[in-house]
Short mmCIF file of C-alpha atoms in Angstrom, two decimals:
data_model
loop_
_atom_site.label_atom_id
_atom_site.label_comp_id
_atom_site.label_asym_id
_atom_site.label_seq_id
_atom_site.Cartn_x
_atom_site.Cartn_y
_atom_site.Cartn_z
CA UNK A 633 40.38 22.41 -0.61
CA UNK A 634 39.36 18.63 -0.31
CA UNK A 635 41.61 16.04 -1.96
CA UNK A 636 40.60 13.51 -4.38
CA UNK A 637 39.87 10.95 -2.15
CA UNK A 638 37.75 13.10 0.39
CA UNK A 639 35.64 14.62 -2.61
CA UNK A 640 31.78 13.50 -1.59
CA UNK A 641 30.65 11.30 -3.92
CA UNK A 642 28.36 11.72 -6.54
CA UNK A 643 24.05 11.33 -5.85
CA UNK A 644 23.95 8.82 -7.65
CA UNK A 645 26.64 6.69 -6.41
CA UNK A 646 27.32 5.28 -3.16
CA UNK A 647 30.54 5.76 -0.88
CA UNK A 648 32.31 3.08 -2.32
CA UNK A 649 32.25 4.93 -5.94
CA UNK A 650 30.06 2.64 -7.48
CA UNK A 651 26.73 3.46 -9.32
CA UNK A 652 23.35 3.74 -7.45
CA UNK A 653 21.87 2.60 -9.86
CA UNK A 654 23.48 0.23 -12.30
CA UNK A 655 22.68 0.17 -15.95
CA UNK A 656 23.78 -2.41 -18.97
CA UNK A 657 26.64 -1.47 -20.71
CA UNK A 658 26.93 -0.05 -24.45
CA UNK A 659 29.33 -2.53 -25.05
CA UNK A 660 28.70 -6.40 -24.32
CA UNK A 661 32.12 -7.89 -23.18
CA UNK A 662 30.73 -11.20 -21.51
CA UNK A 663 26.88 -12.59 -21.06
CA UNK A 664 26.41 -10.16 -17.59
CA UNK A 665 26.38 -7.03 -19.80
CA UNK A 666 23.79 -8.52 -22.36
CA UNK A 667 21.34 -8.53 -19.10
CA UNK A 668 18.59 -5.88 -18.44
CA UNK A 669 19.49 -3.78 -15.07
CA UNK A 670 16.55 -1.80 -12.70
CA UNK A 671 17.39 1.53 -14.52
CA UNK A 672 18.48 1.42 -18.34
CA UNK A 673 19.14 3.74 -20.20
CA UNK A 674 18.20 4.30 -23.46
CA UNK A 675 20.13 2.70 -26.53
CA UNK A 676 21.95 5.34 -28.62
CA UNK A 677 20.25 5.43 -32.22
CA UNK A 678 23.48 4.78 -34.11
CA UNK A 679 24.26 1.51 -32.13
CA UNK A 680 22.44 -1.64 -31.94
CA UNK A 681 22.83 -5.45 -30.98
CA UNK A 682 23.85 -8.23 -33.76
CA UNK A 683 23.57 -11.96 -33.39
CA UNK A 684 25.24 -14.01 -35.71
CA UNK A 685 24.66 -17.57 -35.99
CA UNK A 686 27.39 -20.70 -36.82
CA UNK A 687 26.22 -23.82 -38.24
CA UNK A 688 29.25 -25.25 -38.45
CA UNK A 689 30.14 -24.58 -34.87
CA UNK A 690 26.39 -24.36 -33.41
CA UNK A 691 26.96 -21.03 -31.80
CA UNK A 692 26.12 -17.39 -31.70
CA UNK A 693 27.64 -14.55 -32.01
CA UNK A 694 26.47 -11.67 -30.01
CA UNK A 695 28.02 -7.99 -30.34
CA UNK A 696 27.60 -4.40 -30.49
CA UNK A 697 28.06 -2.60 -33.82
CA UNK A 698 27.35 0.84 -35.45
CA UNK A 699 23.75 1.18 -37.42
CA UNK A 700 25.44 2.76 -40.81
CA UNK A 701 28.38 -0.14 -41.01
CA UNK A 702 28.64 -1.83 -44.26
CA UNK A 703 27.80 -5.13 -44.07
CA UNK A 704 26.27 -4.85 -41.27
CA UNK A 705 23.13 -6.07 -42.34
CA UNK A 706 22.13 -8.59 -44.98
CA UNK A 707 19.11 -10.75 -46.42
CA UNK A 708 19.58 -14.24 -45.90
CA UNK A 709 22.33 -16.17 -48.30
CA UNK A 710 24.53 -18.71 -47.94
CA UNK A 711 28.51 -19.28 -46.84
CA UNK A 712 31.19 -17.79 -49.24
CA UNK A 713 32.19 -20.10 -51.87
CA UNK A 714 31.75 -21.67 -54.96
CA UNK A 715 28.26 -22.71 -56.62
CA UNK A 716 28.00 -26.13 -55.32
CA UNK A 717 28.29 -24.66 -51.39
CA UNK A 718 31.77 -25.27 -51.25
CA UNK A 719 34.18 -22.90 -48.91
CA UNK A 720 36.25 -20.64 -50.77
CA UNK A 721 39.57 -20.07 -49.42
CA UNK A 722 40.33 -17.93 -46.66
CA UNK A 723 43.55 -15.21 -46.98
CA UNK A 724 44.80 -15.96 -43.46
CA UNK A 725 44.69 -20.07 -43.79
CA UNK A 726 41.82 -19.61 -40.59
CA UNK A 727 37.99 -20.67 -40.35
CA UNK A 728 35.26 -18.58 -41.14
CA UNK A 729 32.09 -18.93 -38.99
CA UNK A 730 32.32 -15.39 -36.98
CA UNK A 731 35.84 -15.22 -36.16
CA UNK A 732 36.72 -11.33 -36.28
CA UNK A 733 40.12 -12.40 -38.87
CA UNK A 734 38.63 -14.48 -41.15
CA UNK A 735 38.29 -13.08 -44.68
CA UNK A 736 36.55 -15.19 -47.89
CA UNK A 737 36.10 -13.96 -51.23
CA UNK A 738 32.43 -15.32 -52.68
CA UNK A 739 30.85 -15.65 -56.20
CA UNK A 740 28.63 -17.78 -56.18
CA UNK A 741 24.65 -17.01 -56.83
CA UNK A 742 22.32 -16.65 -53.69
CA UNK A 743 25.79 -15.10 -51.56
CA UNK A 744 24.55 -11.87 -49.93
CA UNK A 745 27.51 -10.12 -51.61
CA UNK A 746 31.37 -9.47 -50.61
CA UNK A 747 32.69 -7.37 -47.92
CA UNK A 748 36.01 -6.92 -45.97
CA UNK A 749 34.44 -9.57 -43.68
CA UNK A 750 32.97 -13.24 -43.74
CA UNK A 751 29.46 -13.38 -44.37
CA UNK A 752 27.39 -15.59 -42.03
CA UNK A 753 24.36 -17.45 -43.01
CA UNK A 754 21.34 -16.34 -41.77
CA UNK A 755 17.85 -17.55 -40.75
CA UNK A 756 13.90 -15.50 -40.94
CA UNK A 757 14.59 -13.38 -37.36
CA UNK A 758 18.20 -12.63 -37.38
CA UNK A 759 20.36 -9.93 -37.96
CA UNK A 760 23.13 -10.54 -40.16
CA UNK A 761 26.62 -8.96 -39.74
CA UNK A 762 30.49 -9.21 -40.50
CA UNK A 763 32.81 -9.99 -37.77
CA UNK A 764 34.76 -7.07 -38.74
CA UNK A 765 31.71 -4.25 -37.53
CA UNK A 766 31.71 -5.05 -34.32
CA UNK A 767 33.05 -2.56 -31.73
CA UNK A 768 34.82 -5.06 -29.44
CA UNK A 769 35.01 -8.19 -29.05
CA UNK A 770 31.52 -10.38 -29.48
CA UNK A 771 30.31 -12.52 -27.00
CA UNK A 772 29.76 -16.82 -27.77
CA UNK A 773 26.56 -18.61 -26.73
CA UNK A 774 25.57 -22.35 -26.99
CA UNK A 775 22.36 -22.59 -28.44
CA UNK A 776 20.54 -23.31 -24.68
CA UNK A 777 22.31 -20.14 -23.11
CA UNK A 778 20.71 -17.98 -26.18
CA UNK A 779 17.79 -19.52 -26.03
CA UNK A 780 17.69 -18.48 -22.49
CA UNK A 781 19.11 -14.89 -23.06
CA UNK A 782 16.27 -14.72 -25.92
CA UNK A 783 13.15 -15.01 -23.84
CA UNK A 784 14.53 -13.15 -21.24
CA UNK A 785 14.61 -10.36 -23.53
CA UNK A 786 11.73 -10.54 -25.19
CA UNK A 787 9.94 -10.46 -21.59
CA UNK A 788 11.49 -7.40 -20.55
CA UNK A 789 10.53 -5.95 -23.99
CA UNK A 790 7.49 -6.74 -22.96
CA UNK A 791 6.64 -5.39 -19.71
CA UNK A 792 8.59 -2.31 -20.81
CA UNK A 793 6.13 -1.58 -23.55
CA UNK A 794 2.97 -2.54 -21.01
CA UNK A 795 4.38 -0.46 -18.66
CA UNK A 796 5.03 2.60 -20.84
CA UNK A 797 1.68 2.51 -22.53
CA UNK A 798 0.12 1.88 -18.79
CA UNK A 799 1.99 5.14 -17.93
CA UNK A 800 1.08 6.97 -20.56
CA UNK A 801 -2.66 5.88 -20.34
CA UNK A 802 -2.63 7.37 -16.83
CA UNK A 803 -1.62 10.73 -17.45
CA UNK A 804 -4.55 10.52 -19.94
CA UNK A 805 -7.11 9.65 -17.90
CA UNK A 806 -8.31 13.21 -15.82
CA UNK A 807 -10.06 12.60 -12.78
CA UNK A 808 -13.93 12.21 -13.11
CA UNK A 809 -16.59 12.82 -10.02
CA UNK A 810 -18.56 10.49 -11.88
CA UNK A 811 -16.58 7.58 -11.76
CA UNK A 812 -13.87 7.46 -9.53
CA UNK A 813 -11.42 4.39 -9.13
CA UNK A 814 -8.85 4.18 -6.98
CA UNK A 815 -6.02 1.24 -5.75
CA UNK A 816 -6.87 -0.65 -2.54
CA UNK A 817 -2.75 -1.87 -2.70
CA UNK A 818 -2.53 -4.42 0.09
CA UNK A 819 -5.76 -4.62 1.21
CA UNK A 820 -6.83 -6.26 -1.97
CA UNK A 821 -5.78 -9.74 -0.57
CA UNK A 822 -8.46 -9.28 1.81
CA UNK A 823 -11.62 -7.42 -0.46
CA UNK A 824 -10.44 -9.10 -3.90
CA UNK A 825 -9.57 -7.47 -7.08
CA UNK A 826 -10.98 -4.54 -8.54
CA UNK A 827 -9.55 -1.91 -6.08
CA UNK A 828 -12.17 0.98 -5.05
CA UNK A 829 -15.11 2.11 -7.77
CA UNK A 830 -17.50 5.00 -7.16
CA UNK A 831 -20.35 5.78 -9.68
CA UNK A 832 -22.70 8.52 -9.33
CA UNK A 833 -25.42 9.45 -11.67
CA UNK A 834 -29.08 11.44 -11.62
CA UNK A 835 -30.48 15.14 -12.08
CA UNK A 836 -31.03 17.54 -9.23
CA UNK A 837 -33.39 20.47 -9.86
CA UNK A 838 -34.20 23.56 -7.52
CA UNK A 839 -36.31 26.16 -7.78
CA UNK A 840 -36.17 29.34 -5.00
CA UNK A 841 -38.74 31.31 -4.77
CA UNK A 842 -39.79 34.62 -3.16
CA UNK A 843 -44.01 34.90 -2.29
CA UNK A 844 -44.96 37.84 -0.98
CA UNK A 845 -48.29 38.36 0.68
CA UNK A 846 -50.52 41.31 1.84
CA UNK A 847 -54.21 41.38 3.55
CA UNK A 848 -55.81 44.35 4.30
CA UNK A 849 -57.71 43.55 7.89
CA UNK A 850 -58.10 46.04 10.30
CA UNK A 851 -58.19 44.37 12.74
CA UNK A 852 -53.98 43.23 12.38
CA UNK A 853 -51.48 45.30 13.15
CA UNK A 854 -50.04 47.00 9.84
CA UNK A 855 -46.58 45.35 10.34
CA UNK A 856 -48.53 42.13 10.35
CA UNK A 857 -50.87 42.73 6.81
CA UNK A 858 -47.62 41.95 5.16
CA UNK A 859 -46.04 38.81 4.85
CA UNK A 860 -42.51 37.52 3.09
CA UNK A 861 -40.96 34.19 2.93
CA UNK A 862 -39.38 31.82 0.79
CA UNK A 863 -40.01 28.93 -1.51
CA UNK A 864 -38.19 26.08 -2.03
CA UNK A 865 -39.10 23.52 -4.73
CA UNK A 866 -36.44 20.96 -5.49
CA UNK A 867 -36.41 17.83 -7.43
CA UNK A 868 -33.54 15.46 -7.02
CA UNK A 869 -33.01 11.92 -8.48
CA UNK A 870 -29.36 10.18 -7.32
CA UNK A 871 -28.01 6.96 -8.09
CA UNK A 872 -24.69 6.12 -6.13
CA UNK A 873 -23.01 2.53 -6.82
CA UNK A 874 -19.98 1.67 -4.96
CA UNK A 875 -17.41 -1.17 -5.02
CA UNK A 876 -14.91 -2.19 -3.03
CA UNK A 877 -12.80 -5.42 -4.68
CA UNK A 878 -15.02 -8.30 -5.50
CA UNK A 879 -16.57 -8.56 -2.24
CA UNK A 880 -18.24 -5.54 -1.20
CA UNK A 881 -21.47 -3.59 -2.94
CA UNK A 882 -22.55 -0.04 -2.16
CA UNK A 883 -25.76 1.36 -3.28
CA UNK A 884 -27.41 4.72 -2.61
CA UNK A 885 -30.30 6.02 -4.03
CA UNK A 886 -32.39 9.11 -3.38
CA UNK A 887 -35.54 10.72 -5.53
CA UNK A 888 -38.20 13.25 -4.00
CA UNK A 889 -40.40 12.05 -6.50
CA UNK A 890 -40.61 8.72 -5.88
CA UNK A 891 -44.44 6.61 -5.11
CA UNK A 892 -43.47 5.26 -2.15
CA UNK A 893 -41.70 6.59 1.03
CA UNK A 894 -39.87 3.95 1.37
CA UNK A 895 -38.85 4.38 -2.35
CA UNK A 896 -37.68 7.68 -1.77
CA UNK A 897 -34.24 7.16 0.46
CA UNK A 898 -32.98 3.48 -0.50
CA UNK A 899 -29.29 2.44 1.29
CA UNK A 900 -27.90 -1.27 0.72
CA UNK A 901 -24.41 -2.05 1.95
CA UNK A 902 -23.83 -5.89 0.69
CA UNK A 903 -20.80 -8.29 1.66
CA UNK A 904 -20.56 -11.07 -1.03
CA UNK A 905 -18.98 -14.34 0.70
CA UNK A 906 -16.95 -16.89 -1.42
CA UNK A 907 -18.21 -20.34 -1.82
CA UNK A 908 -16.02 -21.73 0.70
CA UNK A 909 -16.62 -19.29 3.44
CA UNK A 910 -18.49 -19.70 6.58
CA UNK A 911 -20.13 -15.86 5.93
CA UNK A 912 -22.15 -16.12 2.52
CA UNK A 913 -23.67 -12.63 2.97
CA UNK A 914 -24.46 -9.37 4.94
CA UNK A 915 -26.74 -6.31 4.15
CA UNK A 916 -27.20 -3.47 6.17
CA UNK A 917 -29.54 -0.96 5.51
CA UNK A 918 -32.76 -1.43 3.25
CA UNK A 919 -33.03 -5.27 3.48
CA UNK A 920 -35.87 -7.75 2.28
CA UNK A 921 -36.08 -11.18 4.53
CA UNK A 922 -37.50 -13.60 1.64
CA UNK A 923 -38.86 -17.19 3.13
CA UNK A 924 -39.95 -20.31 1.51
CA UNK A 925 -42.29 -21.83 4.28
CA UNK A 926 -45.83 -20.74 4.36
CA UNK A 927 -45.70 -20.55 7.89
CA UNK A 928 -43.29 -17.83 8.43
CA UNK A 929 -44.13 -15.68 4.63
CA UNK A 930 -41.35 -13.71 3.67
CA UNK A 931 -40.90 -9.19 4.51
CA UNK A 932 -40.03 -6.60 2.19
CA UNK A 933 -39.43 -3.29 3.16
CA UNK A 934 -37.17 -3.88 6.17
CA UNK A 935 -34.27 -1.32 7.59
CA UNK A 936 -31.66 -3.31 9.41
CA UNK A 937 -29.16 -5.89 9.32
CA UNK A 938 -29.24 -9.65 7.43
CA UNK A 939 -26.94 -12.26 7.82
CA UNK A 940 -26.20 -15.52 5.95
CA UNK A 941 -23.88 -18.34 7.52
CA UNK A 942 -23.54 -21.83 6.60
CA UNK A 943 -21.71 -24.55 8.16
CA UNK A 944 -21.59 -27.58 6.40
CA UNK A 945 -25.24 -28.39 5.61
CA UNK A 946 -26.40 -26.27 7.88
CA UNK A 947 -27.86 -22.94 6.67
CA UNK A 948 -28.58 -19.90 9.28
CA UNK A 949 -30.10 -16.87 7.97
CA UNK A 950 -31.26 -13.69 10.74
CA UNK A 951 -32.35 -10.26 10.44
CA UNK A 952 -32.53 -7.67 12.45
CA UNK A 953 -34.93 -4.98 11.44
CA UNK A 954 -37.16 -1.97 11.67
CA UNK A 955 -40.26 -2.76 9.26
CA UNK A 956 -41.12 0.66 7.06
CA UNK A 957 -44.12 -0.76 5.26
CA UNK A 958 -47.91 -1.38 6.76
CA UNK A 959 -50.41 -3.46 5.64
CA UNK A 960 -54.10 -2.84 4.29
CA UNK A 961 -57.43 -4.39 2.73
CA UNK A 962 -59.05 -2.97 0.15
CA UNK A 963 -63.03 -4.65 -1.01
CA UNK A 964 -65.13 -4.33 -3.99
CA UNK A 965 -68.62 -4.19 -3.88
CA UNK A 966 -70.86 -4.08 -7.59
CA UNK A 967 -67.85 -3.83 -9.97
CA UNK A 968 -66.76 -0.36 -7.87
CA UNK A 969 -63.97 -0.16 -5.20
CA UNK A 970 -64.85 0.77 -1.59
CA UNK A 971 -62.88 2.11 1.03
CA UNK A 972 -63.54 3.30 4.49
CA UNK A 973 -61.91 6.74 5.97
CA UNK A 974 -62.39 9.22 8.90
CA UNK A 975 -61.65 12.66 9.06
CA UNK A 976 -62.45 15.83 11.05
CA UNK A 977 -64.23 18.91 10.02
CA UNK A 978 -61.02 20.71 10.25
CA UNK A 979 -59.34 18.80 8.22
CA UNK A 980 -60.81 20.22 5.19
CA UNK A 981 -59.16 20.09 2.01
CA UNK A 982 -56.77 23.56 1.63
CA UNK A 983 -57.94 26.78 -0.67
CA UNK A 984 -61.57 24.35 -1.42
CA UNK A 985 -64.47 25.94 1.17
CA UNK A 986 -67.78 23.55 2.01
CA UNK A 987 -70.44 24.13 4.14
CA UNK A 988 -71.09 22.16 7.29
CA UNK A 989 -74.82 23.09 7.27
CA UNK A 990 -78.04 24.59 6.32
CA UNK A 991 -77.22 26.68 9.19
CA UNK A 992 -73.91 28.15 7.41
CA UNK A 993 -75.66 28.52 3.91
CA UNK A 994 -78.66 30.69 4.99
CA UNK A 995 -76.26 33.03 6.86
CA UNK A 996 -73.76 33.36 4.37
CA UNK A 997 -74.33 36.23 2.11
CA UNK A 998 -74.87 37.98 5.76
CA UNK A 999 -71.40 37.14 7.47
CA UNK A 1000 -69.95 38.33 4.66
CA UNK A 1001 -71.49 41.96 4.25
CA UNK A 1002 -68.26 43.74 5.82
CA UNK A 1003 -65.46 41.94 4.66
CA UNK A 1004 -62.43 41.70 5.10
CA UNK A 1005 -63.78 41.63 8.80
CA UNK A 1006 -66.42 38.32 8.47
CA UNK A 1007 -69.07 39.03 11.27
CA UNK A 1008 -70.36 35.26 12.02
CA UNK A 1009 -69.66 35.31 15.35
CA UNK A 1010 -68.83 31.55 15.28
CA UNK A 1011 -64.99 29.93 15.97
CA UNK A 1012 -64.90 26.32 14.51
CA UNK A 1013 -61.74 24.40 16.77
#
């Protein structure tokens, strides 16, 4: 059996016996319990913190005392004594003004009313109380010092209730794949503000099919009449914007439906320079290289890489591309549109049949007298 003094010590105190974590007393003895520590507790309902104010002496009084005390509270009146604001007399010879064994009787009008203690004059804010409810011994502060210990307070009151309604706001929020945030911690020195934001939006649509098809030709194979594959149809228009701090822009966008190829699969990753760095800007991916001198016109419709630097007065601005666009000329002729194309016989326009010739016409009805098996005699390649 261990003895008292080899018993471990508790988890949450250290070897020397002391608390882990230190909390403010119950009860204020001097102005280091009236302090906030890391891990307070909370306040007992039946107990709560008085401050009593002296004009005669220009101090207050600061203690602990129970909730349901009588006299412990009070409107706002004026010192014990007669109708003019005199003192009345005191049963122990002593001053009034807070001091835990002065006693006054009071009957004048305005008085807050008598109890087995003092009453203290009050002002809008303050809690009035007798000397007599405290638990121990109250604690004196000059008018600077409770100044002081009053903002310090009402700070900590402060970022408690931020913090609790931050915390409680968080276990609220559920996690969304279509916007996502999350905390860039130490790296937001070097991105900004803002931490990490993902939004995705669109449709996607897709349709599988099953076509089946059978010819009856004689002159396949009977495994090869029939034929079975698959049909995909799908339809999909995404928007992905991304954010990293102030300084960094993601966008992503995708739609099979679009007018354009180079509509249809758009990527921009853009750095955002501050106004007193050398690097103003970089895009990578779908870039445009606007110019304002006619002799060198501006491109759209680039995939690469764009920079922006500037030192001093000077301005630099490069790209390094692939260009995805073409050029072409279009003329009108008589109020109509004109445009010149080439194409080969074979590239006929699918499930729409044309004859080449007088030659094909005439023999037409012929070719096709034993069908499926067309008898022409004639391979087009």
């Amino acid at each position: 059996m261990l003895e008292a003094s080899e018993q471990a010590a508790p988890a949450d105190t250290v070897s020397d016996g002391k608390p882990r974590y230190s909390v403010r007393k119950t009860g204020t003895q001097d102005t280091k319990d009236l302090k906030k520590k890391t891990a307070d507790l909370k306040e007992p309902d039946n107990l709560k913190t008085e401050v009593i104010y002296d004009e005669k002496d220009n101090t207050y009084t600061i203690g602990t005392s129970f909730s349901g005390s009588e006299g412990s509270s009070a409107g706002q009146g004026t010192r014990g004594g007669s109708s003019t604001g005199t003192r009345g007399s005191s049963s122990s010879g002593g001053r009034g003004g807070g001091r835990s064994q002065n006693t006054s009787s009071a009957s004048s009008t305005g008085a807050a009313g008598a109890s087995s203690g003092s009453i203290i004059p009050g002002r809008a804010g303050f809690t009035l109380g007798t000397a007599t409810s405290f638990l121990n011994a109250p604690v004196l502060m000059s008018p600077e010092e409770y100044q002081e210990w009053s903002l310090q307070n009402s700070m900590q009151q402060y970022w408690r209730q931020k913090n609790a309604e931050a915390f409680e706001a968080e276990g609220k929020n559920k996690f969304d794949f279509t916007d996502m945030h999350f905390s860039l911690g130490p790296a937001e020195k070097i991105f900004g503000p803002g931490g990490v934001q993902i939004k995705t939006q669109g449709s996607a649509e897709l349709k599988v099919g099953v076509n089946s098809k059978k010819v009856n030709n004689p002159a396949l194979a009977a495994s090869r009449r029939k034929t079975i594959g698959f049909d995909f149809d799908e339809k999909i228009n995404l928007s992905l914007n991304g954010k990293v701090g102030d300084k960094i822009n993601m966008n992503l966008n995708y739609n099979t439906q679009a007018t354009f190829d180079y509509d249809a699969q758009n990527l921009k990753l853009k750095y955002d320079g501050k106004e007193d760095e050398i690097v103003k800007l970089i895009e990578a991916g779908n870039v445009s290289f606007p110019s304002n001198i006619s002799l060198v016109p501006g491109v759209s419709s680039l995939f690469g890489l764009r920079t922006d630097v500037q030192f001093g007065k000077l301005k630099i601005q490069s790209v390094v591309s692939q260009k995805k666009s073409s050029s072409s000329s279009v003329s009108s002729k008589g109020g109509s549109q004109t445009t010149n194309f080439e194409f080969s016989a074979t590239n006929y326009e699918e499930n729409r049949h044309f004859f080449l010739s007088h030659f094909f016409r005439e023999r037409y009805d012929k070719n096709m007298e034993s069908l499926p098996t067309i008898s022409s005699g004639i391979n087009i390649k």
